[in-house]
GROMACS .gro file of C-alpha atoms in nm:
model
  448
    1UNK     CA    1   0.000   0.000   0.000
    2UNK     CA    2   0.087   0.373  -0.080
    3UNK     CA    3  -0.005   0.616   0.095
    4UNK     CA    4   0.054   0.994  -0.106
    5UNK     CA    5  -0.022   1.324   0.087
    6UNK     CA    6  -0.053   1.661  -0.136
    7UNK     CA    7   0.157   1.817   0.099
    8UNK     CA    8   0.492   1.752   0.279
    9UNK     CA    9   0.349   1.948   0.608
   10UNK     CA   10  -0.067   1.955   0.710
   11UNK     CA   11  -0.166   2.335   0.789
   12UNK     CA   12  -0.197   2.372   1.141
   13UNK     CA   13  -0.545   2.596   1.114
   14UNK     CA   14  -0.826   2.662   0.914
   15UNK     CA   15  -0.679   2.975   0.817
   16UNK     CA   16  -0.374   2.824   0.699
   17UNK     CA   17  -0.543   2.596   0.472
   18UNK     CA   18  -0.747   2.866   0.316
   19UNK     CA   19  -0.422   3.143   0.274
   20UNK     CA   20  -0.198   2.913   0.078
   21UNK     CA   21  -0.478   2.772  -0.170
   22UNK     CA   22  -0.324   2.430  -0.139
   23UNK     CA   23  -0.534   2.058  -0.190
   24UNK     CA   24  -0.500   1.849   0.134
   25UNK     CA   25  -0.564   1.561   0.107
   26UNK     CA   26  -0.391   1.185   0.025
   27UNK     CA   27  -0.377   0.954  -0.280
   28UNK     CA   28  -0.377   0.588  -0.138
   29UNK     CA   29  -0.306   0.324  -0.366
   30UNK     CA   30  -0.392   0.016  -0.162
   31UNK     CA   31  -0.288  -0.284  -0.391
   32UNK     CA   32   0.011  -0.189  -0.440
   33UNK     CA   33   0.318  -0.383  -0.373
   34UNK     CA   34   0.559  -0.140  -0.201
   35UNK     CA   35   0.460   0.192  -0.017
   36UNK     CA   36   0.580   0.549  -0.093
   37UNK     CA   37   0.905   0.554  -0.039
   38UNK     CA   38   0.979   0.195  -0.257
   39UNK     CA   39   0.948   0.006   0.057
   40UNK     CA   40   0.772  -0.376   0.063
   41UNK     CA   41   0.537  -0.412   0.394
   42UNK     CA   42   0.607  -0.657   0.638
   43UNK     CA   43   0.420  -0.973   0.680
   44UNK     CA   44   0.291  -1.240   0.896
   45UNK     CA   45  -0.019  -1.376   1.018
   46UNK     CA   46  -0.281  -1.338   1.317
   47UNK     CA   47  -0.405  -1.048   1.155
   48UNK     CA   48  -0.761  -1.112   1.331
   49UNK     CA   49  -0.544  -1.080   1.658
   50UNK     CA   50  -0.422  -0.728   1.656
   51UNK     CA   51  -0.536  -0.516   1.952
   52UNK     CA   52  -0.812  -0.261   1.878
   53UNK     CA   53  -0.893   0.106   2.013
   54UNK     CA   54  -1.191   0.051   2.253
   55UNK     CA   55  -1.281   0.454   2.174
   56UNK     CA   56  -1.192   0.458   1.784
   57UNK     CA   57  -1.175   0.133   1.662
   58UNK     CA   58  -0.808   0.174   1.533
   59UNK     CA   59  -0.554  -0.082   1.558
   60UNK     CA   60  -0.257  -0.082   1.764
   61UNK     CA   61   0.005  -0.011   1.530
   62UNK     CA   62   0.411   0.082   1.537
   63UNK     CA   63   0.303   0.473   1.629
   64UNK     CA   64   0.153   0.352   1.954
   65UNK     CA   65   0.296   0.379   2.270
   66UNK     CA   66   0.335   0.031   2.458
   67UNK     CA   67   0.301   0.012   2.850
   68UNK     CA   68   0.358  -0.273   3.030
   69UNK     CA   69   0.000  -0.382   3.087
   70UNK     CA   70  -0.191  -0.215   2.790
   71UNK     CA   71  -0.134   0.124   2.446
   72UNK     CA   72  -0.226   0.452   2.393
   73UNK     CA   73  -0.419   0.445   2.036
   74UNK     CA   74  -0.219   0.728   1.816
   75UNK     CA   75  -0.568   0.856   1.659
   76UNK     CA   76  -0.773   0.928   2.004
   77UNK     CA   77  -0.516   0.885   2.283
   78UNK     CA   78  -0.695   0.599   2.450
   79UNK     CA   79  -0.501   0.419   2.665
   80UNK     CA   80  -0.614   0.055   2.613
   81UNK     CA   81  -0.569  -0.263   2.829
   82UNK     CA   82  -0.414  -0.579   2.731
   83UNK     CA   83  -0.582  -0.914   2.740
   84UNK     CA   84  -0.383  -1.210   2.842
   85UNK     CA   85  -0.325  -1.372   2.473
   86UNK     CA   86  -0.193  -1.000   2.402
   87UNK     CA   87   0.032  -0.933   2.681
   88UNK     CA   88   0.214  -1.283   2.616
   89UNK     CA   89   0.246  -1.180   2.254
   90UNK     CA   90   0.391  -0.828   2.323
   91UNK     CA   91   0.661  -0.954   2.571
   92UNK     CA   92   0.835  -1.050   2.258
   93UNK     CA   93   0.788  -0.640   2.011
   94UNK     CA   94   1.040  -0.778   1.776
   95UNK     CA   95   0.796  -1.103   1.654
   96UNK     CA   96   0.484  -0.880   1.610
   97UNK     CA   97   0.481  -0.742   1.240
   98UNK     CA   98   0.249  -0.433   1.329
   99UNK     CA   99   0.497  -0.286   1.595
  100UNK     CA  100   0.778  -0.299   1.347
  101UNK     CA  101   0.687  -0.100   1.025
  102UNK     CA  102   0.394   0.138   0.961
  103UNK     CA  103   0.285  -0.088   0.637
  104UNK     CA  104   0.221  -0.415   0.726
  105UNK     CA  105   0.023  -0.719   0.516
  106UNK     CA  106  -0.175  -0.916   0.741
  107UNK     CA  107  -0.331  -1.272   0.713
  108UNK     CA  108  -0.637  -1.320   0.834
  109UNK     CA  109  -0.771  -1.712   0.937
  110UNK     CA  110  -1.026  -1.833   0.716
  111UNK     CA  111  -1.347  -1.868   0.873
  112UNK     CA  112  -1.420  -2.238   0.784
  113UNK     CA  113  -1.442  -2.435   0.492
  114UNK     CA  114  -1.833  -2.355   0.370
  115UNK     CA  115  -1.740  -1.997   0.243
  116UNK     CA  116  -1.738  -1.878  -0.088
  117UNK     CA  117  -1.528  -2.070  -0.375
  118UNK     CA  118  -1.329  -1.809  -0.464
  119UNK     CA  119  -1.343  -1.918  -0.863
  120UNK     CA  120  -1.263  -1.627  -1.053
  121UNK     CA  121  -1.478  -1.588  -1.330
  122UNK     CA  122  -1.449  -1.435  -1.711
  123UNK     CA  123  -1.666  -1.339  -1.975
  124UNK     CA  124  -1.635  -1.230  -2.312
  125UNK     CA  125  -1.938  -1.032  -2.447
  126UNK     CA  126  -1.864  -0.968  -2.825
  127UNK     CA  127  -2.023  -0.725  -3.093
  128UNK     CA  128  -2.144  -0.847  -3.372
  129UNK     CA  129  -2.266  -0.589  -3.524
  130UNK     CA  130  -1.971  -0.485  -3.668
  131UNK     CA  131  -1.703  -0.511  -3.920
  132UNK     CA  132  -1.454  -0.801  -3.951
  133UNK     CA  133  -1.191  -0.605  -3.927
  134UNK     CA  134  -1.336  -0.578  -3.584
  135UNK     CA  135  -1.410  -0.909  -3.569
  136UNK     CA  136  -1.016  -1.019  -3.612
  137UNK     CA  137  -0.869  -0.781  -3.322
  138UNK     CA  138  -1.091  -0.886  -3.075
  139UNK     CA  139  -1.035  -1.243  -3.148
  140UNK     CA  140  -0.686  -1.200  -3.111
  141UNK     CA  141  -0.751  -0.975  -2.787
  142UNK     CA  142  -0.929  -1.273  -2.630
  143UNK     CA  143  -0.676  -1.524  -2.770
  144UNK     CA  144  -0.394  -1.311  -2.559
  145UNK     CA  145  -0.645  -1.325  -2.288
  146UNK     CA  146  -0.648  -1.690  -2.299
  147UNK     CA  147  -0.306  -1.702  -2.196
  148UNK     CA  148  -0.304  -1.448  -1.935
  149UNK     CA  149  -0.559  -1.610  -1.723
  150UNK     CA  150  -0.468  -1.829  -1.416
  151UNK     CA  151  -0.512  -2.200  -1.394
  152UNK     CA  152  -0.876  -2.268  -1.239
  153UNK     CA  153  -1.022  -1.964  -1.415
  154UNK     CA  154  -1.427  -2.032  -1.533
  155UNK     CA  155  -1.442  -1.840  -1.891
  156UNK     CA  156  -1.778  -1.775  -2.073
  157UNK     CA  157  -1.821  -1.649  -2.428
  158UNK     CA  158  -2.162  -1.417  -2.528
  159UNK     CA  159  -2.226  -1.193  -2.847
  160UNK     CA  160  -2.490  -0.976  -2.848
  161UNK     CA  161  -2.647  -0.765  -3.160
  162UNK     CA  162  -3.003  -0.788  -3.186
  163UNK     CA  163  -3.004  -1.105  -3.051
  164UNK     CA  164  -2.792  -1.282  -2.740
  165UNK     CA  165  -2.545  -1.574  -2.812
  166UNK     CA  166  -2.406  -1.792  -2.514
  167UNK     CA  167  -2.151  -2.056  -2.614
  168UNK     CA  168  -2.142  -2.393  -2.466
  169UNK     CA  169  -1.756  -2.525  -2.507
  170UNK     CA  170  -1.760  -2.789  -2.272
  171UNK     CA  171  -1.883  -3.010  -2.595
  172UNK     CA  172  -1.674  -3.196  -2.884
  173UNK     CA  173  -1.818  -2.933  -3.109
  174UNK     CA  174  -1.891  -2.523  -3.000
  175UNK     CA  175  -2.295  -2.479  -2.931
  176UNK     CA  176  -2.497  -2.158  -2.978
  177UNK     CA  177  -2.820  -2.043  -2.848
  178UNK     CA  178  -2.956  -1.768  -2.904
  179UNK     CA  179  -3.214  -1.527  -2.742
  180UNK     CA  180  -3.368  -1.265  -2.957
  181UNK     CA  181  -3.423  -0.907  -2.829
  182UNK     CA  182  -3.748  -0.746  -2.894
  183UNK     CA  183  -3.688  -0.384  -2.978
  184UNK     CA  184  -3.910  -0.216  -2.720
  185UNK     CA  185  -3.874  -0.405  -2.392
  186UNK     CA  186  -4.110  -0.207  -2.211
  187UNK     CA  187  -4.367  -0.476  -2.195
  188UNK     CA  188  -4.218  -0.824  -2.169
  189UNK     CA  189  -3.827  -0.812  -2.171
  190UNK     CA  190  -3.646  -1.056  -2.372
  191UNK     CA  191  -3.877  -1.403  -2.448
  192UNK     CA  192  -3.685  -1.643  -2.290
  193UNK     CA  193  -3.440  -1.601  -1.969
  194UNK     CA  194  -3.046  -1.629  -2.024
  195UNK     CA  195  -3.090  -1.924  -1.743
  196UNK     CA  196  -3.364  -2.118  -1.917
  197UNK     CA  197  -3.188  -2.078  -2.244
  198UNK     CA  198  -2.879  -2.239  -2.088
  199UNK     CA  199  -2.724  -2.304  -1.789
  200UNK     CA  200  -2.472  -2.125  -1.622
  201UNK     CA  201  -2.222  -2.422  -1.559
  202UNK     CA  202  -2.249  -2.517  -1.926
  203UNK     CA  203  -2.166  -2.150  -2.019
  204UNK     CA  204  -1.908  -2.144  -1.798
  205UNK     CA  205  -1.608  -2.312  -1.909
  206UNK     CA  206  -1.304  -2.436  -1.684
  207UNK     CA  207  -0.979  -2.276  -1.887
  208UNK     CA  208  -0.752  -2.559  -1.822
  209UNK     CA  209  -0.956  -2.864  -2.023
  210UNK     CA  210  -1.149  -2.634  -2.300
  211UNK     CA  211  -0.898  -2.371  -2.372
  212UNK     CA  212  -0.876  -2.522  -2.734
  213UNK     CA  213  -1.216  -2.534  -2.792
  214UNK     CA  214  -1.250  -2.194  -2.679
  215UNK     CA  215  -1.016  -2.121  -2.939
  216UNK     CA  216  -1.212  -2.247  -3.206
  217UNK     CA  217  -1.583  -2.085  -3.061
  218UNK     CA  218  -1.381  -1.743  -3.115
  219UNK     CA  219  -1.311  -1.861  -3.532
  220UNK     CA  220  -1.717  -1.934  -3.619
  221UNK     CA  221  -1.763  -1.636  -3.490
  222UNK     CA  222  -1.881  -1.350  -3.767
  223UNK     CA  223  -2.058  -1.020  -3.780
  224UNK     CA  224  -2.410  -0.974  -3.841
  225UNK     CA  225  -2.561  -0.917  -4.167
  226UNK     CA  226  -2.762  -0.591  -4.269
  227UNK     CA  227  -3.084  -0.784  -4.379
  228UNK     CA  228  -3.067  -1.015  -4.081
  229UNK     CA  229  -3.072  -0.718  -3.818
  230UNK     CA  230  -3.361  -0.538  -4.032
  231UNK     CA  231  -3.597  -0.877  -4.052
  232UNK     CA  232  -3.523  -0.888  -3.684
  233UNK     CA  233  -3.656  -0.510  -3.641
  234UNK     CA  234  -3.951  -0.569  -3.849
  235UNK     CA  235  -3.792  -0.375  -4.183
  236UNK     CA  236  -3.875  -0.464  -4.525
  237UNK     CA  237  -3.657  -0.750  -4.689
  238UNK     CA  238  -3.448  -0.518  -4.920
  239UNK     CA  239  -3.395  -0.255  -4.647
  240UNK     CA  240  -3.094  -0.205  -4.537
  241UNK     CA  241  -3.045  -0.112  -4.166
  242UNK     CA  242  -2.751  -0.015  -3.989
  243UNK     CA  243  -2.673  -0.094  -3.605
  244UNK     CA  244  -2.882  -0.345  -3.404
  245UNK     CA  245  -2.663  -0.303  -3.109
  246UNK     CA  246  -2.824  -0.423  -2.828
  247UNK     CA  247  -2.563  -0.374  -2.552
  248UNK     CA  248  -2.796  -0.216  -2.235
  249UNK     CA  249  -3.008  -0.521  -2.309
  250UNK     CA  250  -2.751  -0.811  -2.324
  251UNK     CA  251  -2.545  -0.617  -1.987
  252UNK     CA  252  -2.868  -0.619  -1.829
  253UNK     CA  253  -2.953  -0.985  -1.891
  254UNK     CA  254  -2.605  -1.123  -1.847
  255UNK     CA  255  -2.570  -0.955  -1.480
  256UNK     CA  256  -2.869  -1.117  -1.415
  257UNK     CA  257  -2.764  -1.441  -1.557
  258UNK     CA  258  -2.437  -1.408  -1.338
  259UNK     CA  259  -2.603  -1.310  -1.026
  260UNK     CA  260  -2.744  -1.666  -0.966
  261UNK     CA  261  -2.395  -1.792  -0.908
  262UNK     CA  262  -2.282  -1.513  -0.708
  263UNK     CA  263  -2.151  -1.646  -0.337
  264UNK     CA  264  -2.208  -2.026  -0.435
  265UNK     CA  265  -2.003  -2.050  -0.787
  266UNK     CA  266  -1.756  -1.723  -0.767
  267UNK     CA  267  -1.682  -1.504  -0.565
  268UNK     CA  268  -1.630  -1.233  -0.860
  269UNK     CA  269  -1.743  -1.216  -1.238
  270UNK     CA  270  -1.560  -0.975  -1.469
  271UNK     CA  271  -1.712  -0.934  -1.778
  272UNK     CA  272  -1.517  -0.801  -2.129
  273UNK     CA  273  -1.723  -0.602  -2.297
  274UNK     CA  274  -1.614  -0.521  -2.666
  275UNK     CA  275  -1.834  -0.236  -2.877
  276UNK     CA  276  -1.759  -0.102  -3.209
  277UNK     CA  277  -2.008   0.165  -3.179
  278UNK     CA  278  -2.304   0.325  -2.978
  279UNK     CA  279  -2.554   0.111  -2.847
  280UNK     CA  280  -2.849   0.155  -3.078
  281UNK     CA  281  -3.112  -0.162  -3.021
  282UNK     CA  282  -3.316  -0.236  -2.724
  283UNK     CA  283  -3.283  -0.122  -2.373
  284UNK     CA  284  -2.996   0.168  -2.273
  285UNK     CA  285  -3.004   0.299  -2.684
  286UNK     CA  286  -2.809   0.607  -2.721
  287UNK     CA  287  -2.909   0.886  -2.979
  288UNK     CA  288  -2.564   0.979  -3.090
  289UNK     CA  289  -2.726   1.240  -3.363
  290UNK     CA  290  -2.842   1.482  -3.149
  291UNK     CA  291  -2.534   1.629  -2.990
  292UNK     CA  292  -2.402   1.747  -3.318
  293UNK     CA  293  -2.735   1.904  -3.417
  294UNK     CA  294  -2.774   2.073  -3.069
  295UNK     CA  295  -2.400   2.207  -3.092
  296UNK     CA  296  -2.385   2.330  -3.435
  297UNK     CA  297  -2.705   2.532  -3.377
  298UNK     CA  298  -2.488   2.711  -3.107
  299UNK     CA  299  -2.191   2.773  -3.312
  300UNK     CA  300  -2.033   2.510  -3.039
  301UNK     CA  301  -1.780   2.221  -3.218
  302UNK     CA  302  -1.965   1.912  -3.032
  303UNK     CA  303  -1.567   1.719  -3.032
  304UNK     CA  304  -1.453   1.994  -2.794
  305UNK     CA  305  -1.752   2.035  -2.561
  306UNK     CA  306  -1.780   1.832  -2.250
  307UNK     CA  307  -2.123   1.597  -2.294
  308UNK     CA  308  -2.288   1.554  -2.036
  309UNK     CA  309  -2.491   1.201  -1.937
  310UNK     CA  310  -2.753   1.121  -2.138
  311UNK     CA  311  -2.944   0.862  -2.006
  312UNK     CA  312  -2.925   0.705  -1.620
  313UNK     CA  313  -2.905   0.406  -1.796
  314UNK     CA  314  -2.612   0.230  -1.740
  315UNK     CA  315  -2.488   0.407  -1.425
  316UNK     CA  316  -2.804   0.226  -1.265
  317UNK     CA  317  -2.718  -0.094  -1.452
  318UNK     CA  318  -2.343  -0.043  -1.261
  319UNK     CA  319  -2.560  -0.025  -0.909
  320UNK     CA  320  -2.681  -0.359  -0.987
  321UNK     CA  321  -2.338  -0.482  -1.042
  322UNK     CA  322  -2.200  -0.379  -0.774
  323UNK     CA  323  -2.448  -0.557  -0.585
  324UNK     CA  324  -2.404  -0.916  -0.870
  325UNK     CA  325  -2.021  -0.910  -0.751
  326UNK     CA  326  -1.966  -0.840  -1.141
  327UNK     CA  327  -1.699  -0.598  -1.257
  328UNK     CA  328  -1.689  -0.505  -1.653
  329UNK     CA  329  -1.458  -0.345  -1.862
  330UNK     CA  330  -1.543  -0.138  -2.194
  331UNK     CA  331  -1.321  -0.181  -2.452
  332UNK     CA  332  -1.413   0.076  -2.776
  333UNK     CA  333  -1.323   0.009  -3.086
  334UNK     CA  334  -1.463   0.329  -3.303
  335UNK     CA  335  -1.383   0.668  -3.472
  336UNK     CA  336  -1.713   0.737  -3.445
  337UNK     CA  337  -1.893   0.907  -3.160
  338UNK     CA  338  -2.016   0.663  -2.947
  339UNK     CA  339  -2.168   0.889  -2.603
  340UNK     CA  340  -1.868   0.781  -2.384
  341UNK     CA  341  -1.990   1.008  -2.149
  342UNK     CA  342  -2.310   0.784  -2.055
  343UNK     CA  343  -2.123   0.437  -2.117
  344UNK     CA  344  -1.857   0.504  -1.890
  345UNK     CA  345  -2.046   0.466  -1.575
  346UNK     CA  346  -2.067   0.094  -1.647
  347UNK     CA  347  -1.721   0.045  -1.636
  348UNK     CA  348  -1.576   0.298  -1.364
  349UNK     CA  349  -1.871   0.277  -1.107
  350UNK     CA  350  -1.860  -0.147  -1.148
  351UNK     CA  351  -1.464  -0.114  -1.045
  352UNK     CA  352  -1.366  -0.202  -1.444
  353UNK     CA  353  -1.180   0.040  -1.720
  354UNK     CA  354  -1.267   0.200  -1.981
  355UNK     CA  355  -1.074   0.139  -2.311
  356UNK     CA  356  -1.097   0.365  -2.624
  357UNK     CA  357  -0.910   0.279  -2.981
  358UNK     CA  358  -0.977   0.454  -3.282
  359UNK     CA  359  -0.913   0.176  -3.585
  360UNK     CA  360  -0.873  -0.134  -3.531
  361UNK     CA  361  -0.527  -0.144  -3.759
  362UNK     CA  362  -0.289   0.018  -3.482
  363UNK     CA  363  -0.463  -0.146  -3.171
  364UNK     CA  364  -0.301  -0.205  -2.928
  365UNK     CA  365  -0.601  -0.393  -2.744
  366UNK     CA  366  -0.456  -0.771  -2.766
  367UNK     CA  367  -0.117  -0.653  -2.579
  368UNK     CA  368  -0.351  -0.432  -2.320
  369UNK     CA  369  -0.557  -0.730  -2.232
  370UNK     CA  370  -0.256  -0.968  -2.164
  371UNK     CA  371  -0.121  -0.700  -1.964
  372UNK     CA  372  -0.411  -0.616  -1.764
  373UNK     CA  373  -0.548  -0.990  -1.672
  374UNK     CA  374  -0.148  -1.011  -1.602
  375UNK     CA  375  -0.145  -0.763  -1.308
  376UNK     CA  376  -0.236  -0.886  -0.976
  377UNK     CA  377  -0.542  -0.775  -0.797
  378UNK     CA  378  -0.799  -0.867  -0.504
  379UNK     CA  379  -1.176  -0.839  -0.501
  380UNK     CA  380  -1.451  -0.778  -0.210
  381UNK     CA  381  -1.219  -0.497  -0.066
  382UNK     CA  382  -1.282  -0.311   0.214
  383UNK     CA  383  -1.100   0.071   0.261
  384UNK     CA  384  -1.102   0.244   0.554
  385UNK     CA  385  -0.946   0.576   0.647
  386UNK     CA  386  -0.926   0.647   1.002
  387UNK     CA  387  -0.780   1.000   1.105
  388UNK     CA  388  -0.777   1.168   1.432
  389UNK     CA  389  -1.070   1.418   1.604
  390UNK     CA  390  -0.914   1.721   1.489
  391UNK     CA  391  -0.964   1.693   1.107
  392UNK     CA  392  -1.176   1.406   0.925
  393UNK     CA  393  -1.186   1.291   0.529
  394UNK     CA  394  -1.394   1.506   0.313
  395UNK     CA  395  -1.451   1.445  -0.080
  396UNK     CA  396  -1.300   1.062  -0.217
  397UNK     CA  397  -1.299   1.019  -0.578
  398UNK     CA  398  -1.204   0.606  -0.733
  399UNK     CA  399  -1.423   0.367  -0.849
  400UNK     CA  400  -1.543   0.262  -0.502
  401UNK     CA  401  -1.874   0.306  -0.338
  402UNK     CA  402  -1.968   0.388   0.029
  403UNK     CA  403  -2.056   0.169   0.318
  404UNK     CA  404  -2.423   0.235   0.387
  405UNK     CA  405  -2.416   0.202   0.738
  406UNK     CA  406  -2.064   0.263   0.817
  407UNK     CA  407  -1.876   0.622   0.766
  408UNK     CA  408  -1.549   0.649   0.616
  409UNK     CA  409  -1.521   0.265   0.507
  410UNK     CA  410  -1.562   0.231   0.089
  411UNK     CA  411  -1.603  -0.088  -0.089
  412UNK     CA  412  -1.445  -0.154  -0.385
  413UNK     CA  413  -1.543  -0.467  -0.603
  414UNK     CA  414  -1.201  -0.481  -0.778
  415UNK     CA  415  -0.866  -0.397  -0.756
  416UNK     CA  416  -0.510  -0.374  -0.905
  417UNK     CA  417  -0.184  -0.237  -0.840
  418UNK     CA  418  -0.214   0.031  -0.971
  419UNK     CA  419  -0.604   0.166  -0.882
  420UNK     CA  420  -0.564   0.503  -0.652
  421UNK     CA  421  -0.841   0.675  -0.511
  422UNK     CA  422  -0.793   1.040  -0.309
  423UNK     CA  423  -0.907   1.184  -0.012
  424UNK     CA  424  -0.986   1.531   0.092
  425UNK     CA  425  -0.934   1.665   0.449
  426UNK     CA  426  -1.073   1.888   0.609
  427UNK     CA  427  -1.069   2.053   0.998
  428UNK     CA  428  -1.325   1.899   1.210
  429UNK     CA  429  -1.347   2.252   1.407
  430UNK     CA  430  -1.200   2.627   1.375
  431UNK     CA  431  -0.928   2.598   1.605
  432UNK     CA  432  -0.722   2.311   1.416
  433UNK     CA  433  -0.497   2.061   1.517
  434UNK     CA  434  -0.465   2.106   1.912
  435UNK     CA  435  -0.083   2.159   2.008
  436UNK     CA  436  -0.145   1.938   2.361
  437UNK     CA  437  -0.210   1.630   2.173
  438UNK     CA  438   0.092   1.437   1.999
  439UNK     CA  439  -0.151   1.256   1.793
  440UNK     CA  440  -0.312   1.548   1.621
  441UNK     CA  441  -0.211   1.508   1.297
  442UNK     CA  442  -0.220   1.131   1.244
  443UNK     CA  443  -0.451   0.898   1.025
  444UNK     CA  444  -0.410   0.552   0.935
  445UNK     CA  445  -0.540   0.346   0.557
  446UNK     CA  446  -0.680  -0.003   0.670
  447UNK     CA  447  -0.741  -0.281   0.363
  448UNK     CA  448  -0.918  -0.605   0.418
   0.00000   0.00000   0.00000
């Protein structure tokens, strides 16, 4: 873990703060592996036996004061009693991890062998409504994601256009079924559930055994023909339609589909998510026409102006993410505008990224992948900044979301080395940090 702060020294008063115009605040970067100043933590176990403030909650840590018989917490200057499992273990400060460096990586004893299979989970979701071009790159995107994944991994392979398509592997030979979507789901959503259509553990393939035949699932696949999206929309024969992108639909359904497995089959889908354009079928359909009307009637270019949201769409469709244990990432492929600004709640607000390539000739999407499902990272986090009375966090910004019922503790469904989120402080009173008290100015960054 890192642990950044805006500035070398904290102002000492309200007034201070406001005179020299400075942020204050931290970056904390909890995944990663060493801390600020290049330095790894130090480990050990018994991490569910560490000492705790019985004012704050805080932990007794290496900037506590050790008595004989019990600490003073360095947030609230508590002074805390030892138990008897605690004052054996601190007759020896040189064994206990926490007293000997200010980052330390705790394990924590399982709690039995009925939890949560901690299977992590991968899914492809594929346009097909697009070019071949297209096609190719992500093919050899999910070919280099293939190899990047770790042994055990369940992997799952859906297109969408204006129809679903889950692929069951596990078979000699690749099998498709599909699940149309109607174009106006306002009355009775899409005919047929993803469940009843197939099973989850059928559509969820074990990497080791089927890795081939995923491999050759990814070759049948091809786009979408003109005619065969307009029959599907109810055109005429001969028309020739454009789009039948169904992406809010086949999100929504494949969350649900994912959901049922949630704390019995994974303990965290993340979902791939390819697009070579704006979602224009079904549920969540952007109008990407109207921005350039509405800006050109102002004498405003539309590719410098900030957009704002268009629909709530998918930033509610994140909520219920959150809430599936599914992250996703967005991978764009287009040159086209494609109302970024609406899609990207999805991806940041489900704890996934957001790609964007222009052409799919200098794409650098396969090597991103790789390098991506590559990194290390943890899921189910838990973040909690504890400071002391005389200032408290303000503003955070990251792709996290707040405890409901606790303050200061943010979840955050997944996370890599290299995801930061920042705090702002701010004085919990006018007259600062209180010169009496040595622990004014101290906060501690817990992970679980």
């Amino acid at each position: 873990m890192a642990v950044r702060a805006t500035v070398s020294r904290f102002p000492a008063t309200p007034e201070a703060l406001e005179s020299c115009a400075v942020q204050w605040g931290v970056a904390v970067t909890p995944f990663a592996a060493v801390d600020e100043r290049g330095q790894p933590p130090t480990t050990g176990a018994g991490g569910d036996r560490i000492p705790r403030c019985e004012h704050c909650w805080a932990y007794l840590s290496s900037h506590c004061d050790l008595e004989r018989w019990g600490w003073t917490c360095a947030l609230c200057g508590t002074l805390n009693g030892f138990d008897d499992e605690a004052e054996r273990r601190f007759q020896r400060p040189d064994a206990c991890p926490e007293l000997n460096s200010s980052f330390v990586d705790l394990e924590i004893a399982g709690a039995g062998g009925d939890g949560v299979q901690a299977l992590p989970v991968y899914v492809a979701a594929v346009d097909l409504a697009c070019s071949e071009e297209f096609l190719e790159l992500i093919k050899s995107a999910l070919l280099a994601a293939l190899e990047a994944l770790i042994p055990g991994s369940l992997f799952g392979l859906m297109t969408f256009s204006h129809k679903i398509g889950l692929y069951d592997v596990q078979g000699p030979i690749p099998l498709v079924k599909n699940v149309f979507i109607p174009p106006d789901l306002e009355e009775d959503g899409l005919p047929v559930a993803l469940e009843d259509a197939m099973p989850l553990l059928s559509f969820l393939a074990p990497v080791d055994t089927c890795k081939d035949r995923i491999a050759a699932a990814l070759e049948t696949l091809r786009p979408t023909s003109s005619w065969e999206r307009g029959a599907a929309s109810g055109h005429e024969e001969d028309a020739v339609l454009l789009g039948g992108r169904g992406f809010g639909t086949a999100m929504s359904a494949l969350i649900e589909y994912l959901s049922s497995g949630y704390g019995s089959t994974f303990a965290l889908a993340r979902v791939f998510a390819f697009l070579s354009g704006a979602p224009d079928y079904g549920a969540g359909l952007l109008d990407t026409r109207r921005y350039g009307e509405q800006y050109a009637s102002k004498g405003v270019d539309a590719n410098l102006a900030l957009l704002p949201e268009q629909i709530p769409f998918y930033r509610d469709l994140a909520a219920v993410a959150v809430q599936s244990g599914v992250c996703i990432d967005i991978f764009a492929v287009t040159d086209e505008y494609t109302d970024l600004a609406s899609l990207k709640f999805l991806s940041i607000e489900s704890g996934g990224y957001l790609f964007l390539y222009a052409n799919a000739d200098d794409s650098t999407l396969p090597q991103d992948i790789y390098r991506l499902l590559s990194r290390p990272y943890a899921f189910g986090c838990v973040l909690r900044l504890r400071t002391s009375s005389d200032f408290e966090p303000g503003n955070s910004y990251g792709h996290f979301f707040p405890d409901p019922q606790y303050e200061s503790v943010q979840h955050i469904i997944c996370c890599d080395s290299f995801a930061t989120y920042a705090y702002d402080f701010e004085f919990s009173h006018n007259n600062g940090f209180s010169r009496s008290c040595c622990c004014a100015d101290r906060f501690s960054v817990q992970r679980d």
